[in-house]
Short mmCIF file of C-alpha atoms and ligand atoms in Angstrom, two decimals:
data_model
loop_
_atom_site.label_atom_id
_atom_site.label_comp_id
_atom_site.label_asym_id
_atom_site.label_seq_id
_atom_site.Cartn_x
_atom_site.Cartn_y
_atom_site.Cartn_z
CA MET A 29 62.37 162.24 -60.81
CA SER A 30 65.66 160.34 -61.11
CA GLU A 31 65.94 156.92 -62.72
CA ALA A 32 66.74 155.40 -59.32
CA GLU A 33 63.60 156.88 -57.79
CA ASN A 34 61.53 155.68 -60.72
CA GLN A 35 62.81 152.17 -60.19
CA ALA A 36 62.11 152.40 -56.48
CA THR A 37 58.43 153.03 -57.21
CA SER A 38 58.24 150.33 -59.88
CA ILE A 39 56.61 147.88 -57.54
CA LEU A 40 53.15 146.80 -56.57
CA LEU A 41 51.91 149.48 -54.20
CA PRO A 42 50.48 148.62 -50.79
CA SER A 43 46.71 148.35 -50.18
CA SER A 44 45.54 151.88 -49.66
CA LYS A 45 42.97 154.53 -50.46
CA LEU A 46 43.58 157.69 -52.44
CA ALA A 47 41.20 160.64 -53.02
CA VAL A 48 41.83 163.34 -55.63
CA TYR A 49 39.94 166.66 -55.32
CA SER A 50 40.17 168.79 -58.43
CA LYS A 51 37.97 170.91 -60.69
CA ASP A 52 40.40 170.40 -63.54
CA PRO A 53 39.11 167.70 -65.95
CA GLN A 54 42.67 166.89 -66.98
CA THR A 55 43.68 166.06 -63.40
CA LEU A 56 40.58 163.93 -62.90
CA GLU A 57 41.36 162.12 -66.14
CA ALA A 58 44.95 161.56 -64.91
CA ALA A 59 43.54 160.09 -61.68
CA ARG A 60 41.26 157.74 -63.61
CA GLY A 61 44.28 156.62 -65.60
CA LEU A 62 45.92 155.28 -62.43
CA GLU A 63 43.55 152.32 -62.54
CA ASP A 64 45.27 151.05 -65.67
CA ASP A 65 48.68 151.13 -64.00
CA TRP A 66 49.58 147.66 -62.68
CA ARG A 67 51.28 149.19 -59.63
CA PHE A 68 47.90 150.52 -58.48
CA ALA A 69 46.13 147.13 -58.38
CA ARG A 70 45.60 147.46 -54.62
CA VAL A 71 45.05 151.22 -54.47
CA ARG A 72 41.45 152.43 -54.43
CA VAL A 73 41.34 155.71 -56.29
CA ALA A 74 38.42 158.15 -55.94
CA GLY A 75 38.40 161.26 -58.12
CA GLU A 76 36.12 164.08 -56.89
CA ASP A 77 35.15 167.20 -58.80
CA GLY A 78 35.99 169.53 -55.91
CA ASP A 79 38.58 171.45 -53.94
CA VAL A 80 39.89 171.87 -50.43
CA GLU A 81 36.45 173.02 -49.22
CA SER A 82 34.78 169.87 -50.57
CA ALA A 83 37.43 167.75 -48.89
CA ILE A 84 36.81 169.51 -45.56
CA ARG A 85 33.06 168.81 -45.83
CA VAL A 86 33.64 165.16 -46.69
CA TYR A 87 36.11 164.43 -43.87
CA GLU A 88 33.91 166.16 -41.31
CA GLU A 89 31.63 163.20 -41.97
CA ILE A 90 33.78 160.24 -42.96
CA LYS A 91 37.21 158.76 -42.26
CA SER A 92 39.91 160.23 -44.48
CA PRO A 93 41.88 157.96 -46.83
CA ASP A 94 45.63 157.30 -46.70
CA LEU A 95 46.44 160.01 -49.19
CA ILE A 96 44.57 163.10 -50.42
CA VAL A 97 45.50 165.05 -53.54
CA ILE A 98 44.10 168.61 -53.60
CA GLN A 99 44.27 170.92 -56.57
CA THR A 100 44.03 174.65 -56.00
CA ASP A 101 44.17 177.81 -58.11
CA THR A 102 44.86 180.16 -55.24
CA ILE A 103 48.08 179.70 -53.42
CA ASP A 104 48.22 182.19 -50.61
CA ASP A 105 47.76 182.27 -46.85
CA SER A 106 44.02 181.74 -47.19
CA PHE A 107 44.71 178.39 -48.89
CA THR A 108 47.24 177.22 -46.33
CA GLU A 109 44.78 178.23 -43.61
CA ARG A 110 42.09 176.03 -45.23
CA LEU A 111 44.65 173.25 -45.52
CA GLY A 112 45.13 173.53 -41.77
CA GLU A 113 41.35 173.26 -41.34
CA LEU A 114 41.33 170.12 -43.53
CA ALA A 115 44.12 168.57 -41.48
CA GLY A 116 41.92 169.04 -38.40
CA HIS A 117 39.32 166.70 -39.95
CA CYS A 118 41.75 164.07 -41.21
CA GLU A 119 42.82 160.84 -39.58
CA GLU A 120 46.21 160.87 -37.98
CA GLY A 121 48.78 159.91 -40.62
CA THR A 122 46.78 160.95 -43.68
CA SER A 123 49.20 162.35 -46.25
CA ALA A 124 48.55 165.13 -48.75
CA ILE A 125 49.83 166.18 -52.16
CA ILE A 126 49.00 169.61 -53.53
CA ILE A 127 48.64 170.53 -57.19
CA GLY A 128 48.97 174.27 -57.78
CA PRO A 129 49.29 176.83 -60.57
CA ASP A 130 52.90 177.99 -60.24
CA ASN A 131 56.36 176.67 -59.72
CA ASP A 132 57.13 178.58 -56.56
CA VAL A 133 60.05 177.38 -54.49
CA ASN A 134 59.05 179.29 -51.37
CA LEU A 135 55.56 177.90 -51.47
CA TYR A 136 56.94 174.41 -52.07
CA ARG A 137 59.12 174.75 -48.95
CA LYS A 138 56.23 176.10 -46.93
CA LEU A 139 53.94 173.21 -47.88
CA ILE A 140 56.60 170.60 -47.22
CA ASP A 141 57.26 172.27 -43.89
CA MET A 142 53.55 171.89 -43.13
CA GLY A 143 53.83 168.14 -43.63
CA VAL A 144 52.56 167.96 -47.22
CA SER A 145 54.26 165.06 -49.06
CA ASP A 146 54.74 166.80 -52.39
CA TYR A 147 53.74 169.76 -54.55
CA MET A 148 53.02 169.47 -58.26
CA VAL A 149 52.41 172.15 -60.86
CA ARG A 150 49.43 171.70 -63.17
CA PRO A 151 48.84 170.27 -65.72
CA VAL A 152 49.59 166.79 -64.42
CA SER A 153 49.67 163.62 -66.49
CA THR A 154 48.79 160.15 -65.25
CA GLU A 155 52.48 159.28 -65.34
CA ASP A 156 53.52 162.25 -63.18
CA LEU A 157 50.70 161.66 -60.74
CA ALA A 158 51.50 157.93 -60.54
CA GLU A 159 55.15 158.60 -59.65
CA VAL A 160 54.43 161.18 -56.98
CA VAL A 161 51.56 159.18 -55.45
CA ALA A 162 53.62 155.96 -55.52
CA LYS A 163 56.48 157.66 -53.71
CA ALA A 164 54.15 159.14 -51.09
CA LEU A 165 52.38 155.81 -50.47
CA ILE A 166 55.63 153.87 -50.16
CA GLU A 167 56.96 156.45 -47.72
CA LYS A 168 53.78 156.33 -45.70
CA ILE A 169 52.85 152.65 -45.68
CA GLY A 170 55.93 150.86 -46.89
CA VAL A 171 55.98 147.94 -49.23
CA THR A 172 53.73 145.05 -48.38
CA GLY A 173 54.21 141.71 -50.06
CA SER A 174 51.98 139.90 -52.44
CA ARG A 175 50.38 136.63 -51.47
CA LEU A 176 51.50 133.30 -52.91
CA ILE A 177 48.98 130.48 -52.72
CA ALA A 178 50.10 126.92 -53.56
CA LEU A 179 47.67 124.11 -54.37
CA THR A 180 48.88 120.56 -54.23
CA GLY A 181 47.04 117.27 -54.66
CA ALA A 182 47.40 114.21 -52.48
CA LYS A 183 46.95 112.09 -55.57
CA GLY A 184 46.48 112.44 -59.31
CA GLY A 185 43.05 113.54 -60.47
CA VAL A 186 41.66 114.67 -57.11
CA GLY A 187 40.74 118.05 -58.63
CA THR A 188 43.68 120.28 -57.69
CA THR A 189 43.81 122.05 -61.05
CA ILE A 190 40.11 122.77 -61.30
CA ILE A 191 40.12 124.03 -57.70
CA ALA A 192 43.09 126.31 -58.44
CA GLU A 193 41.14 127.63 -61.39
CA ALA A 194 37.97 128.06 -59.32
CA LEU A 195 39.87 129.90 -56.60
CA ALA A 196 41.60 132.20 -59.09
CA CYS A 197 38.28 133.06 -60.79
CA GLY A 198 36.66 133.65 -57.40
CA ILE A 199 39.41 135.92 -56.08
CA ALA A 200 39.45 137.92 -59.32
CA ASP A 201 35.72 138.09 -60.03
CA ILE A 202 34.09 138.03 -56.61
CA LEU A 203 36.76 139.60 -54.39
CA GLY A 204 37.93 141.95 -57.17
CA GLN A 205 41.67 141.33 -56.73
CA LYS A 206 44.17 141.15 -59.56
CA THR A 207 45.22 137.53 -59.73
CA MET A 208 47.82 135.49 -61.58
CA LEU A 209 47.45 131.75 -62.09
CA LEU A 210 50.22 129.43 -63.25
CA ASP A 211 51.21 125.83 -62.91
CA THR A 212 54.39 123.82 -62.64
CA SER A 213 53.31 120.78 -64.62
CA GLY A 214 54.82 121.80 -67.98
CA GLY A 215 53.40 119.68 -70.78
CA TRP A 216 50.92 118.05 -68.40
CA SER A 217 49.02 121.27 -67.81
CA THR A 218 45.26 121.24 -68.33
CA LEU A 219 44.66 124.88 -67.38
CA GLY A 220 44.28 125.79 -71.05
CA VAL A 221 41.27 123.48 -71.37
CA GLY A 222 39.34 125.04 -68.49
CA LEU A 223 40.28 128.62 -69.28
CA GLY A 224 40.11 128.41 -73.05
CA PHE A 225 43.59 129.16 -74.33
CA GLU A 226 46.17 127.39 -76.44
CA PRO A 227 49.33 126.71 -74.45
CA SER A 228 51.53 129.10 -76.42
CA THR A 229 54.67 128.86 -74.35
CA THR A 230 56.75 126.61 -72.12
CA LEU A 231 58.03 126.85 -68.56
CA ASP A 232 61.52 126.98 -70.01
CA GLU A 233 60.71 130.05 -72.11
CA ALA A 234 58.99 131.73 -69.20
CA VAL A 235 61.91 131.27 -66.79
CA ARG A 236 64.38 132.42 -69.45
CA ALA A 237 62.39 135.62 -69.91
CA ALA A 238 62.27 136.09 -66.12
CA GLU A 239 66.02 135.50 -65.82
CA ALA A 240 66.61 138.13 -68.51
CA ASN A 241 64.13 140.45 -66.76
CA ASP A 242 62.31 140.62 -70.08
CA GLU A 243 58.92 142.00 -69.05
CA ASP A 244 57.64 142.36 -72.62
CA SER A 245 58.12 138.67 -73.34
CA ILE A 246 56.46 137.69 -70.05
CA LYS A 247 53.53 139.94 -70.94
CA ARG A 248 53.13 138.12 -74.26
CA MET A 249 53.09 134.77 -72.44
CA LEU A 250 50.17 135.77 -70.27
CA HIS A 251 46.65 134.87 -71.30
CA ARG A 252 44.20 137.48 -70.06
CA VAL A 253 41.04 135.68 -68.93
CA ASP A 254 39.45 138.97 -67.97
CA GLU A 255 40.36 142.35 -66.58
CA ARG A 256 41.61 140.91 -63.28
CA LEU A 257 42.72 137.37 -64.05
CA GLN A 258 45.78 136.39 -66.03
CA VAL A 259 47.20 132.93 -66.63
CA LEU A 260 50.71 132.06 -67.69
CA ALA A 261 50.01 130.16 -70.90
CA THR A 262 52.57 127.36 -70.47
CA GLY A 263 51.81 123.78 -71.39
CA GLY A 264 53.63 123.59 -74.73
CA ASP A 265 56.47 121.75 -73.00
CA VAL A 266 57.52 118.24 -74.01
CA MET A 267 55.68 115.89 -71.68
CA LEU A 268 58.37 113.26 -71.32
CA GLU A 269 61.27 115.62 -70.68
CA ASP A 270 62.39 117.35 -67.52
CA THR A 271 61.30 120.93 -67.18
CA VAL A 272 63.01 123.79 -65.35
CA SER A 273 64.86 123.65 -62.05
CA ALA A 274 63.43 124.94 -58.77
CA GLU A 275 65.95 127.81 -58.71
CA GLN A 276 64.90 128.93 -62.18
CA PHE A 277 61.23 128.72 -61.28
CA GLU A 278 61.79 130.90 -58.23
CA VAL A 279 63.11 133.70 -60.43
CA LEU A 280 59.83 133.59 -62.34
CA ILE A 281 57.79 133.61 -59.11
CA ASP A 282 59.80 136.59 -57.84
CA MET A 283 59.03 138.51 -60.99
CA LEU A 284 55.32 137.71 -61.00
CA MET A 285 54.90 138.49 -57.32
CA VAL A 286 56.20 142.00 -57.79
CA LYS A 287 53.58 142.50 -60.51
CA CYS A 288 50.51 140.96 -58.99
CA PRO A 289 49.00 140.93 -55.47
CA ILE A 290 47.77 137.34 -55.67
CA VAL A 291 49.76 134.59 -57.34
CA ILE A 292 48.23 131.12 -57.37
CA VAL A 293 50.41 128.16 -58.33
CA ASP A 294 48.93 124.75 -59.12
CA VAL A 295 51.67 122.19 -58.48
CA SER A 296 49.62 119.09 -59.29
CA HIS A 297 51.27 116.58 -61.64
CA SER A 298 54.63 118.36 -61.33
CA PRO A 299 58.21 117.35 -60.54
CA ALA A 300 58.78 117.03 -56.80
CA ALA A 301 61.50 119.72 -56.77
CA LEU A 302 59.13 122.33 -58.19
CA GLN A 303 56.32 121.32 -55.81
CA ARG A 304 58.71 121.58 -52.91
CA CYS A 305 60.04 125.02 -53.83
CA VAL A 306 56.57 126.51 -54.24
CA ILE A 307 55.33 124.88 -51.03
CA ALA A 308 58.39 126.13 -49.16
CA ARG A 309 57.72 129.77 -49.90
CA ALA A 310 53.94 129.99 -50.22
CA ASN A 311 51.98 132.11 -47.76
CA GLN A 312 49.14 129.65 -47.97
CA ILE A 313 49.17 125.97 -48.93
CA MET A 314 46.04 124.09 -49.90
CA VAL A 315 46.23 120.30 -49.92
CA VAL A 316 43.48 118.69 -51.99
CA SER A 317 42.21 115.18 -51.37
CA THR A 318 39.07 113.17 -51.95
CA PRO A 319 37.35 111.64 -48.89
CA THR A 320 38.45 108.11 -49.85
CA LEU A 321 41.10 106.03 -48.15
CA PRO A 322 43.74 105.81 -50.90
CA ALA A 323 43.80 109.59 -51.33
CA LEU A 324 43.59 110.31 -47.61
CA ARG A 325 46.48 108.04 -46.83
CA LEU A 326 48.68 110.01 -49.23
CA ALA A 327 47.20 113.29 -47.99
CA ARG A 328 48.31 112.41 -44.48
CA SER A 329 51.90 111.82 -45.59
CA LEU A 330 51.86 114.90 -47.77
CA VAL A 331 50.66 117.11 -44.93
CA GLN A 332 53.45 115.76 -42.74
CA GLU A 333 56.02 116.44 -45.43
CA VAL A 334 54.68 119.94 -45.98
CA ARG A 335 55.09 120.56 -42.27
CA GLU A 336 58.68 119.30 -42.45
CA VAL A 337 59.50 121.44 -45.49
CA ARG A 338 58.15 124.45 -43.65
CA GLY A 339 60.19 123.59 -40.56
CA GLY A 340 57.72 124.80 -37.97
CA ASP A 341 56.41 127.69 -40.05
CA HIS A 342 53.32 126.13 -41.59
CA GLY A 343 52.08 129.31 -43.17
CA GLU A 344 48.41 128.75 -43.57
CA LEU A 345 47.82 125.08 -44.29
CA SER A 346 44.33 124.15 -45.45
CA LEU A 347 42.90 120.74 -46.28
CA ILE A 348 40.29 120.73 -49.04
CA VAL A 349 38.19 117.60 -49.44
CA ASN A 350 36.86 117.37 -52.98
CA MET A 351 34.26 115.23 -54.75
CA GLN A 352 32.23 114.63 -51.63
CA GLY A 353 29.32 112.30 -52.40
CA GLN A 354 30.88 110.56 -55.40
CA ALA A 355 31.20 107.28 -53.55
CA ALA A 356 29.26 108.02 -50.37
CA SER A 357 29.44 104.50 -48.94
CA SER A 358 33.26 104.41 -49.14
CA GLU A 359 33.91 107.90 -47.84
CA VAL A 360 35.68 108.58 -44.56
CA SER A 361 33.84 110.85 -42.10
CA LYS A 362 34.96 114.38 -41.32
CA ASN A 363 35.72 113.41 -37.77
CA ASP A 364 37.96 110.52 -38.76
CA ILE A 365 39.74 112.58 -41.41
CA GLU A 366 40.51 115.34 -38.92
CA LYS A 367 41.70 112.91 -36.27
CA ALA A 368 43.99 111.06 -38.67
CA MET A 369 45.41 114.18 -40.28
CA GLU A 370 45.60 116.32 -37.14
CA LEU A 371 44.18 119.04 -39.33
CA ASP A 372 40.66 120.45 -39.73
CA VAL A 373 38.92 120.11 -43.06
CA ALA A 374 38.94 123.71 -44.27
CA ALA A 375 36.48 123.12 -47.11
CA TYR A 376 34.33 120.43 -48.67
CA LEU A 377 33.43 120.54 -52.34
CA PRO A 378 30.61 118.36 -53.67
CA PHE A 379 31.04 115.88 -56.50
CA ASP A 380 29.21 117.74 -59.22
CA PRO A 381 30.21 117.05 -62.83
CA LYS A 382 27.91 119.83 -64.05
CA VAL A 383 29.69 122.43 -61.98
CA PHE A 384 33.23 121.22 -62.61
CA LEU A 385 33.64 118.85 -65.53
CA SER A 386 31.04 120.44 -67.84
CA ASN A 387 32.33 123.97 -67.42
CA GLU A 388 35.90 122.76 -67.78
CA SER A 389 35.09 120.89 -70.99
CA GLU A 390 33.31 123.94 -72.43
CA SER A 391 36.16 126.27 -71.36
CA LYS A 392 33.61 128.29 -69.45
CA LYS A 393 34.96 130.54 -66.73
CA LEU A 394 33.65 129.02 -63.52
CA THR A 395 32.42 132.31 -62.07
CA ASP A 396 30.28 132.82 -65.20
CA ASP A 397 28.26 129.76 -64.20
CA LYS A 398 25.71 130.50 -61.48
CA ALA A 399 25.97 127.19 -59.64
CA ALA A 400 29.79 127.13 -59.77
CA ARG A 401 29.95 130.73 -58.59
CA GLU A 402 27.84 129.83 -55.57
CA VAL A 403 30.05 126.88 -54.68
CA ILE A 404 33.18 129.01 -55.02
CA ASN A 405 31.77 131.82 -52.94
CA LYS A 406 30.41 129.59 -50.21
CA ASN A 407 33.05 126.86 -49.99
CA LEU A 408 36.35 128.24 -51.28
CA LEU A 409 36.51 131.98 -50.71
CA PRO A 410 36.21 131.76 -46.90
CA LEU A 411 39.74 130.28 -47.01
CA VAL A 412 41.21 133.49 -48.39
CA ARG A 413 38.75 136.28 -47.67
CA LYS A 414 40.34 137.42 -44.44
CA TYR A 415 43.72 137.96 -46.11
CA LEU A 416 42.50 139.77 -49.14
CA ALA A 417 40.41 142.66 -47.84
CA VAL A 418 41.86 145.89 -49.16
CA ASN A 419 43.26 148.09 -46.41
CA GLU A 420 43.00 145.35 -43.82
CA ASN A 421 46.32 146.05 -42.13
CA THR A 422 46.97 149.65 -42.95
CA ASP A 423 46.25 150.80 -39.38
CA GLU A 424 49.02 148.60 -38.04
CA ASP A 425 51.42 149.88 -40.66
CA GLU A 426 50.72 153.53 -39.87
CA PRO A 427 54.03 155.27 -39.31
CA ASP A 428 54.38 158.29 -37.09
CA GLY A 429 53.85 161.64 -38.66
CA GLY A 430 52.04 162.69 -41.81
CA PHE A 431 50.00 165.56 -43.00
CA LEU A 432 48.04 166.06 -39.79
CA ASP A 433 51.05 165.74 -37.52
CA GLY A 434 53.00 168.21 -39.64
CA ILE A 435 50.29 170.82 -39.58
CA LEU A 436 49.41 170.30 -35.93
CA GLY A 437 53.09 170.58 -35.08
CA LYS A 438 53.24 173.84 -36.95
CA LEU A 439 50.10 175.16 -35.26
CA LYS A 440 51.48 174.19 -31.88
CA LYS A 441 54.75 175.97 -32.66
CA LYS A 442 52.75 179.08 -33.53
CA ALA A 443 50.73 178.95 -30.35
N1 ATP B 506 34.07 118.09 -57.35
C1 ATP B 506 34.12 117.63 -58.60
N2 ATP B 506 33.01 117.13 -59.18
C2 ATP B 506 33.05 116.65 -60.44
N3 ATP B 506 34.15 116.62 -61.20
C3 ATP B 506 35.28 117.10 -60.69
C4 ATP B 506 35.33 117.64 -59.36
N4 ATP B 506 36.59 118.05 -59.12
C5 ATP B 506 37.30 117.79 -60.23
N5 ATP B 506 36.52 117.23 -61.18
C6 ATP B 506 36.95 116.80 -62.51
O1 ATP B 506 37.92 115.80 -62.34
C7 ATP B 506 38.93 115.88 -63.33
C8 ATP B 506 40.29 115.92 -62.69
O2 ATP B 506 40.45 117.17 -62.06
P1 ATP B 506 41.82 117.97 -62.11
O3 ATP B 506 42.42 117.92 -63.45
O4 ATP B 506 41.54 119.28 -61.51
O5 ATP B 506 42.66 117.07 -61.12
P2 ATP B 506 44.18 117.20 -60.68
O6 ATP B 506 44.21 116.78 -59.28
O7 ATP B 506 44.72 118.51 -61.03
O8 ATP B 506 44.84 116.10 -61.62
P3 ATP B 506 46.40 115.91 -61.98
O9 ATP B 506 46.93 115.05 -60.92
O10 ATP B 506 46.39 115.23 -63.31
O11 ATP B 506 47.01 117.25 -62.04
C9 ATP B 506 38.64 117.13 -64.14
O12 ATP B 506 38.09 116.81 -65.37
C10 ATP B 506 37.65 117.90 -63.28
O13 ATP B 506 36.71 118.65 -64.02
MG1 MG B 507 46.29 119.04 -62.29
#
């Protein structure tokens, strides 16, 4: 594959499902290896010890995935006939890649003519498989964007950072999506306390690395909380000095969004320009307030400003009311909040120092605490669940043609 093609597939692949049917342990191992490739974060890979016959039996019963890889030892008319049979049981638009024993140009042409996306000669490595599968998925589904979620606080200390952390842990641990968390507050960042890392870098270093497209340096700046959650370990910045510009920060966001399906940015305690730039381009904006008058008054203005920045395109704007019950007698009712803000309360979070402050102080991942996990699942995840289901929109993105269409077309031509 040419360098240009390699670069074209060096992106986060769209949400999709892939099944690999092979009796060759090396191919199945190569398929398993795809899970370690960052581009496959949204691709569900199933490796099956089987062949075209097994695939036919499976798709007689269940819906076929977006892409099927079939390995075969016999490449003759009997195989292409069985491939035709398989196509008859597949969903419209399912694509196929064949792995065979020989490098045979005529066969390659015949399979491509039948609508097969590609033909590979065994043995295949994870790298080879990744390139060919990536190309086929991009051709079939196209490139779908990652999701940027911005959290902003109406006022200092209302809990924006801990909620960003809770949301990131929930999306990674409960919804199983690869997630990146970062903040724009430079030296004022407290993410390292909650997630247990030393701030080893600065926003300035991170944007410089992004501007130089230096992926290795960015990788070193990421703290891996677990398999699915990474945090940009900034916070070493000088507190009383200006940090990076909005333009520079956008370069960093661009780079991270190509790498990760969910990017969460906590903009609490940050320069206005950085807050504004993240809010302007986020797919979803969460405004955090407490249910008390001073915070709500600012929340009202902030929501109006967010609407102005977005100029009619509000993205998904959610109001989160935190620390409910801390000062019950001074709290404003849900009804009054919604009337004043012209916005529904999307989520309430209880005032619960055990759930939030204790875990934060002990650097305990919130989803590792039973009570916190419940609060996250019940109160916060409903705000994002509908956007994050794997394969949610693939039907809409289905282009014309594919494996089935190719083979049916061929059969029709024959008839
Ligand atoms: N619902 C809650 N119940 C109990 N404690 C909470 C709750 N929400 C947040 N806290 C605690 O309140 C403190 C302030 O929270 P946090 O740092 O998240 O606020 P913030 O809005 O990001 O502040 P800043 O404006 O400084 O960025 C933290 O120690 C946090 O653990
Ligand atoms: Mg904060």
